[in-house]
Structure formats: C-alpha cells, structure tokens
Amino acid sequence: AQSVAQPEDQVNVAEGNPLTVKCTYSVSGNPYLFWYVQYPNRGLQFLLKYITGDNLVKGSYGFEAEFNKSQTSFHLKKPSALVSDSALYFCAVRGGSNDYKLSFGAGTTVTVRA
Amino acid sequence: NAGVTQTPKFRVLKTGQSMTLLCAQDMNHEYMYWYRQDPGMGLRLIHYSVGEGTTAKGEVPDGYNVSRLKKQNFLLGLESAAPSQTSVYFCASRDRSLGAFFGQGTRLTVV
C-alpha cells in the first residue's frame, strides 16, 4: 500500500527566510509526486509535480521541490517566504502511470510571520 | 471554465437521513475521486472512478456509495448518515498526466 508522511504538523518561519516542508513516501513502482496548497475554506490548488526527469522541480508561486529517490523524499522549498504563503500544504503520491489512487499526507500548516 | 463544481457547499443532516453530493467537471477527465478531509488526517480517499460506468473503493468506503453514469459527473451518496460522517468532502478529477483539480468542498454536518 502506498503512503505519504509529512512529519511536521506545523512550520513557522519569518518572512524572507527560507521555507521547507518535508515529505517522505512509500509506493510500489516509480512514484508520481505532487504538492498541493489549501487556503482557508478553499479547495486544494496544485503547486507542482514530479513524474520523471530532473530531480528539482519548479512550480507555482516560486515553490520548488527536490525528489530524492534514495531517501524516498520530496521536500517542498521556497527560498524566501511571504506572509501570503501561510496555508495548509499537502504532499501526495501515486504509484506510476497505472496506479489510479492518489494518496495524501496529513498536511503541514505553514505560518509565515511578518 | 468552471473546472470542478461541487453541490451543495453546505448541508446539515439528521442522523439516518440520506443525501447525494454532486460533482461535475467540464475538462473531459477520465478519473474522478471523492475524498473526505478531517483535522489531522489529511485527505482520505472514499471512492474513485477511472471512467464512465466504473467505480472502485478507496481507503474509507463504508457508509458511502457512488455512481458515474456520465463521464462528467460523479455522485457520492450517504444512505443513512451518521455523526462520524461529519466532514468536509472534496471531489477531484484528473487526466493521465496532470495533477488533480479539486472542487471547493462540501461541508457536511450530521447531528
């Protein structure tokens, strides 16, 4: 069975500082990995994905994520956080092109203070 | 484009009542999903569909039924609502290569 772990319930950073949200996964086959962001009382918005190719993936709003196969990780990063980045972030995985299930982590609440 | 639309947005049910949540997508996506979101538990997959006329169970299917009679619609039914089904429900759709697109959610309270 596939699974996703987000080890931190909350991440707090000061505006302008680097932001990292951690994610590790377990899946059979080649992983398809995703990050989503959820603002209060809204649905999830797609940030970025890793399917194949370059391990460093760039996405929306200045976010990027690094795929590390040996550590089965897919950490989300932003070099300089903004107050508007405060939200709930979800990592998700599915096991390759033939796997239909998309499994989510429990989410990490990011708070960026001014 | 509307993307993924869920109706209703809010609902309060009494224990034992039934209801149907509707999800409609206008992107011609093959795959559709129903999730529930509960605090500290992330999104848990209830049921999903890989095409018109097909459905499959996810992680937490008990107490729910689904139907995909038309490609653009995915219905989630609660036959006899229970307080444990109080949650926020999200529908999502995707095609083969893209990430999933989510609806705005339905906040359901069962009293």
Short mmCIF file of C-alpha atoms in Angstrom, two decimals:
data_model
loop_
_atom_site.label_atom_id
_atom_site.label_comp_id
_atom_site.label_asym_id
_atom_site.label_seq_id
_atom_site.Cartn_x
_atom_site.Cartn_y
_atom_site.Cartn_z
CA ALA A 1 0.00 0.00 0.00
CA GLN A 2 1.23 3.46 -0.77
CA SER A 3 1.56 6.13 1.89
CA VAL A 4 2.80 9.63 2.47
CA ALA A 5 4.29 11.06 5.66
CA GLN A 6 4.57 14.72 6.50
CA PRO A 7 6.49 14.64 9.78
CA GLU A 8 5.75 18.23 10.81
CA ASP A 9 2.25 19.34 11.72
CA GLN A 10 3.35 22.96 11.70
CA VAL A 11 6.19 25.01 10.26
CA ASN A 12 6.79 28.57 11.39
CA VAL A 13 9.17 30.92 9.59
CA ALA A 14 9.83 34.64 9.38
CA GLU A 15 9.07 36.46 6.17
CA GLY A 16 12.09 36.48 3.88
CA ASN A 17 13.55 33.31 5.36
CA PRO A 18 13.76 30.00 3.51
CA LEU A 19 10.80 27.66 3.86
CA THR A 20 10.98 23.87 3.78
CA VAL A 21 8.07 21.46 4.15
CA LYS A 22 9.09 17.82 4.45
CA CYS A 23 7.52 14.81 2.75
CA THR A 24 8.50 11.15 2.54
CA TYR A 25 6.63 8.47 0.65
CA SER A 26 6.25 4.75 0.19
CA VAL A 27 4.98 3.32 -3.09
CA SER A 28 5.42 0.39 -5.44
CA GLY A 29 6.94 1.29 -8.75
CA ASN A 30 8.03 4.70 -9.90
CA PRO A 31 6.40 7.43 -7.86
CA TYR A 32 4.38 10.29 -9.23
CA LEU A 33 4.65 13.03 -6.58
CA PHE A 34 2.62 16.19 -6.07
CA TRP A 35 2.33 19.18 -3.79
CA TYR A 36 -0.93 20.99 -3.16
CA VAL A 37 -1.79 24.08 -1.12
CA GLN A 38 -5.06 24.80 0.65
CA TYR A 39 -6.11 28.24 1.83
CA PRO A 40 -8.85 28.55 4.48
CA ASN A 41 -12.29 27.40 3.33
CA ARG A 42 -10.98 26.61 -0.14
CA GLY A 43 -10.25 23.54 -2.19
CA LEU A 44 -6.76 22.27 -2.89
CA GLN A 45 -4.65 24.00 -5.52
CA PHE A 46 -1.96 22.22 -7.49
CA LEU A 47 1.58 23.56 -6.91
CA LEU A 48 3.93 21.19 -8.70
CA LYS A 49 4.58 17.60 -9.67
CA TYR A 50 7.42 15.16 -10.27
CA ILE A 51 6.88 12.47 -12.88
CA THR A 52 10.32 11.84 -14.30
CA GLY A 53 13.46 13.72 -15.29
CA ASP A 54 15.22 16.44 -13.35
CA ASN A 55 15.09 15.88 -9.60
CA LEU A 56 14.49 19.58 -8.94
CA VAL A 57 11.00 20.59 -9.96
CA LYS A 58 9.82 24.19 -10.15
CA GLY A 59 6.21 25.11 -9.61
CA SER A 60 3.80 27.94 -8.95
CA TYR A 61 4.39 30.97 -6.70
CA GLY A 62 8.17 30.45 -6.52
CA PHE A 63 7.96 27.00 -4.95
CA GLU A 64 10.22 24.12 -5.89
CA ALA A 65 10.65 20.57 -4.71
CA GLU A 66 13.51 18.12 -4.77
CA PHE A 67 12.97 14.45 -5.47
CA ASN A 68 15.41 12.15 -3.67
CA LYS A 69 14.93 8.54 -4.65
CA SER A 70 17.36 7.04 -2.13
CA GLN A 71 15.71 8.86 0.77
CA THR A 72 12.19 8.50 -0.73
CA SER A 73 11.63 12.18 -0.08
CA PHE A 74 10.04 15.05 -1.94
CA HIS A 75 10.56 18.18 0.17
CA LEU A 76 8.90 21.45 -0.79
CA LYS A 77 11.05 24.58 -0.67
CA LYS A 78 10.84 28.29 -1.18
CA PRO A 79 13.96 30.46 -0.90
CA SER A 80 12.19 33.50 0.57
CA ALA A 81 8.82 33.01 2.25
CA LEU A 82 5.97 35.53 2.11
CA VAL A 83 3.21 36.12 4.64
CA SER A 84 0.78 35.13 1.88
CA ASP A 85 2.37 31.65 1.79
CA SER A 86 0.68 30.87 5.09
CA ALA A 87 -1.59 27.92 4.32
CA LEU A 88 -2.00 24.16 4.64
CA TYR A 89 0.28 22.13 2.39
CA PHE A 90 -0.29 18.56 1.26
CA CYS A 91 2.10 16.11 -0.33
CA ALA A 92 0.57 13.36 -2.48
CA VAL A 93 1.77 10.26 -4.32
CA ARG A 94 0.56 7.69 -6.76
CA GLY A 95 2.43 4.65 -7.92
CA GLY A 96 3.16 5.33 -11.55
CA SER A 97 1.03 5.71 -14.64
CA ASN A 98 -1.08 2.61 -13.97
CA ASP A 99 -1.97 3.46 -10.40
CA TYR A 100 -5.20 5.39 -10.12
CA LYS A 101 -5.16 6.08 -6.41
CA LEU A 102 -3.78 9.40 -5.24
CA SER A 103 -2.78 9.26 -1.57
CA PHE A 104 -2.24 12.33 0.59
CA GLY A 105 -0.22 13.12 3.67
CA ALA A 106 -1.86 14.59 6.75
CA GLY A 107 -0.81 18.10 5.82
CA THR A 108 1.55 20.73 7.23
CA THR A 109 0.33 24.12 8.37
CA VAL A 110 2.77 26.84 7.36
CA THR A 111 2.73 30.14 9.19
CA VAL A 112 4.90 32.96 7.90
CA ARG A 113 5.19 35.87 10.34
CA ALA A 114 5.89 39.41 9.23
CA ASN B 1 -14.07 27.25 -17.44
CA ALA B 2 -15.79 26.11 -14.28
CA GLY B 3 -13.34 23.26 -13.60
CA VAL B 4 -14.72 21.05 -10.83
CA THR B 5 -18.02 22.10 -9.26
CA GLN B 6 -19.50 20.57 -6.11
CA THR B 7 -23.05 20.97 -4.91
CA PRO B 8 -24.17 21.69 -2.29
CA LYS B 9 -21.49 23.72 -0.48
CA PHE B 10 -23.02 23.24 2.97
CA ARG B 11 -25.51 20.79 4.42
CA VAL B 12 -26.80 19.77 7.82
CA LEU B 13 -28.36 16.32 8.10
CA LYS B 14 -30.06 14.48 10.91
CA THR B 15 -28.77 11.03 11.79
CA GLY B 16 -30.34 8.47 9.50
CA GLN B 17 -31.17 10.87 6.69
CA SER B 18 -29.83 10.33 3.19
CA MET B 19 -28.32 12.72 0.69
CA THR B 20 -26.35 12.88 -2.54
CA LEU B 21 -23.37 15.10 -3.25
CA LEU B 22 -22.85 16.02 -6.86
CA CYS B 23 -19.51 16.60 -8.55
CA ALA B 24 -19.34 17.92 -12.10
CA GLN B 25 -16.23 18.53 -14.20
CA ASP B 26 -16.00 20.15 -17.61
CA MET B 27 -12.44 19.13 -18.51
CA ASN B 28 -13.28 15.75 -20.06
CA HIS B 29 -11.18 14.00 -17.40
CA GLU B 30 -11.31 10.22 -17.13
CA TYR B 31 -10.52 9.90 -13.44
CA MET B 32 -12.62 11.26 -10.62
CA TYR B 33 -12.27 10.98 -6.86
CA TRP B 34 -14.15 11.63 -3.64
CA TYR B 35 -12.16 12.46 -0.52
CA ARG B 36 -13.05 13.46 2.99
CA GLN B 37 -10.90 15.85 4.97
CA ASP B 38 -10.75 15.66 8.75
CA PRO B 39 -8.44 17.60 11.08
CA GLY B 40 -5.03 15.98 11.44
CA MET B 41 -5.85 13.20 8.99
CA GLY B 42 -5.33 14.84 5.66
CA LEU B 43 -7.46 13.69 2.77
CA ARG B 44 -8.72 10.13 2.77
CA LEU B 45 -9.97 8.52 -0.39
CA ILE B 46 -13.57 7.30 -0.22
CA HIS B 47 -14.25 6.06 -3.75
CA TYR B 48 -12.86 6.74 -7.18
CA SER B 49 -13.69 6.17 -10.82
CA VAL B 50 -11.43 5.51 -13.78
CA GLY B 51 -14.10 6.08 -16.38
CA GLU B 52 -17.78 6.30 -17.13
CA GLY B 53 -19.67 3.39 -15.63
CA THR B 54 -16.81 2.26 -13.37
CA THR B 55 -16.23 2.84 -9.67
CA ALA B 56 -13.85 1.46 -7.05
CA LYS B 57 -13.40 1.59 -3.28
CA GLY B 58 -10.78 3.76 -1.66
CA GLU B 59 -9.48 3.78 1.90
CA VAL B 60 -12.72 4.60 3.72
CA PRO B 61 -15.68 3.45 1.60
CA ASP B 62 -18.03 2.19 4.32
CA GLY B 63 -21.30 4.10 4.55
CA TYR B 64 -20.92 5.66 1.11
CA ASN B 65 -21.96 4.74 -2.40
CA VAL B 66 -21.04 6.32 -5.71
CA SER B 67 -22.14 6.35 -9.31
CA ARG B 68 -20.57 7.57 -12.55
CA LEU B 69 -23.35 7.32 -15.12
CA LYS B 70 -21.95 10.20 -17.14
CA LYS B 71 -18.28 10.98 -17.66
CA GLN B 72 -18.61 14.50 -16.33
CA ASN B 73 -20.49 13.63 -13.14
CA PHE B 74 -19.50 11.65 -10.04
CA LEU B 75 -22.14 11.29 -7.34
CA LEU B 76 -21.46 10.44 -3.70
CA GLY B 77 -24.38 9.07 -1.70
CA LEU B 78 -24.95 8.65 2.01
CA GLU B 79 -27.82 6.25 2.58
CA SER B 80 -28.10 6.66 6.34
CA ALA B 81 -25.98 9.49 7.67
CA ALA B 82 -24.05 9.11 10.92
CA PRO B 83 -22.30 11.75 13.05
CA SER B 84 -18.96 10.12 12.11
CA GLN B 85 -19.60 11.30 8.56
CA THR B 86 -19.39 14.93 9.62
CA SER B 87 -16.55 16.18 7.47
CA VAL B 88 -15.53 18.30 4.52
CA TYR B 89 -15.89 16.39 1.27
CA PHE B 90 -13.79 17.13 -1.78
CA CYS B 91 -14.21 15.93 -5.31
CA ALA B 92 -11.28 15.86 -7.72
CA SER B 93 -10.68 14.96 -11.35
CA ARG B 94 -7.61 14.46 -13.48
CA ASP B 95 -6.42 13.11 -16.77
CA ARG B 96 -3.43 10.80 -17.19
CA SER B 97 -0.57 13.23 -16.91
CA LEU B 98 -1.81 16.19 -14.93
CA GLY B 99 -2.20 16.76 -11.26
CA ALA B 100 -5.72 16.57 -9.91
CA PHE B 101 -8.12 19.51 -9.93
CA PHE B 102 -10.26 19.92 -6.82
CA GLY B 103 -13.68 21.33 -6.16
CA GLN B 104 -14.32 23.88 -3.43
CA GLY B 105 -15.61 21.29 -0.99
CA THR B 106 -18.88 20.42 0.74
CA ARG B 107 -19.10 20.95 4.48
CA LEU B 108 -21.43 18.31 5.89
CA THR B 109 -22.62 18.21 9.48
CA VAL B 110 -24.60 15.23 10.77
CA VAL B 111 -26.43 15.89 14.03
#
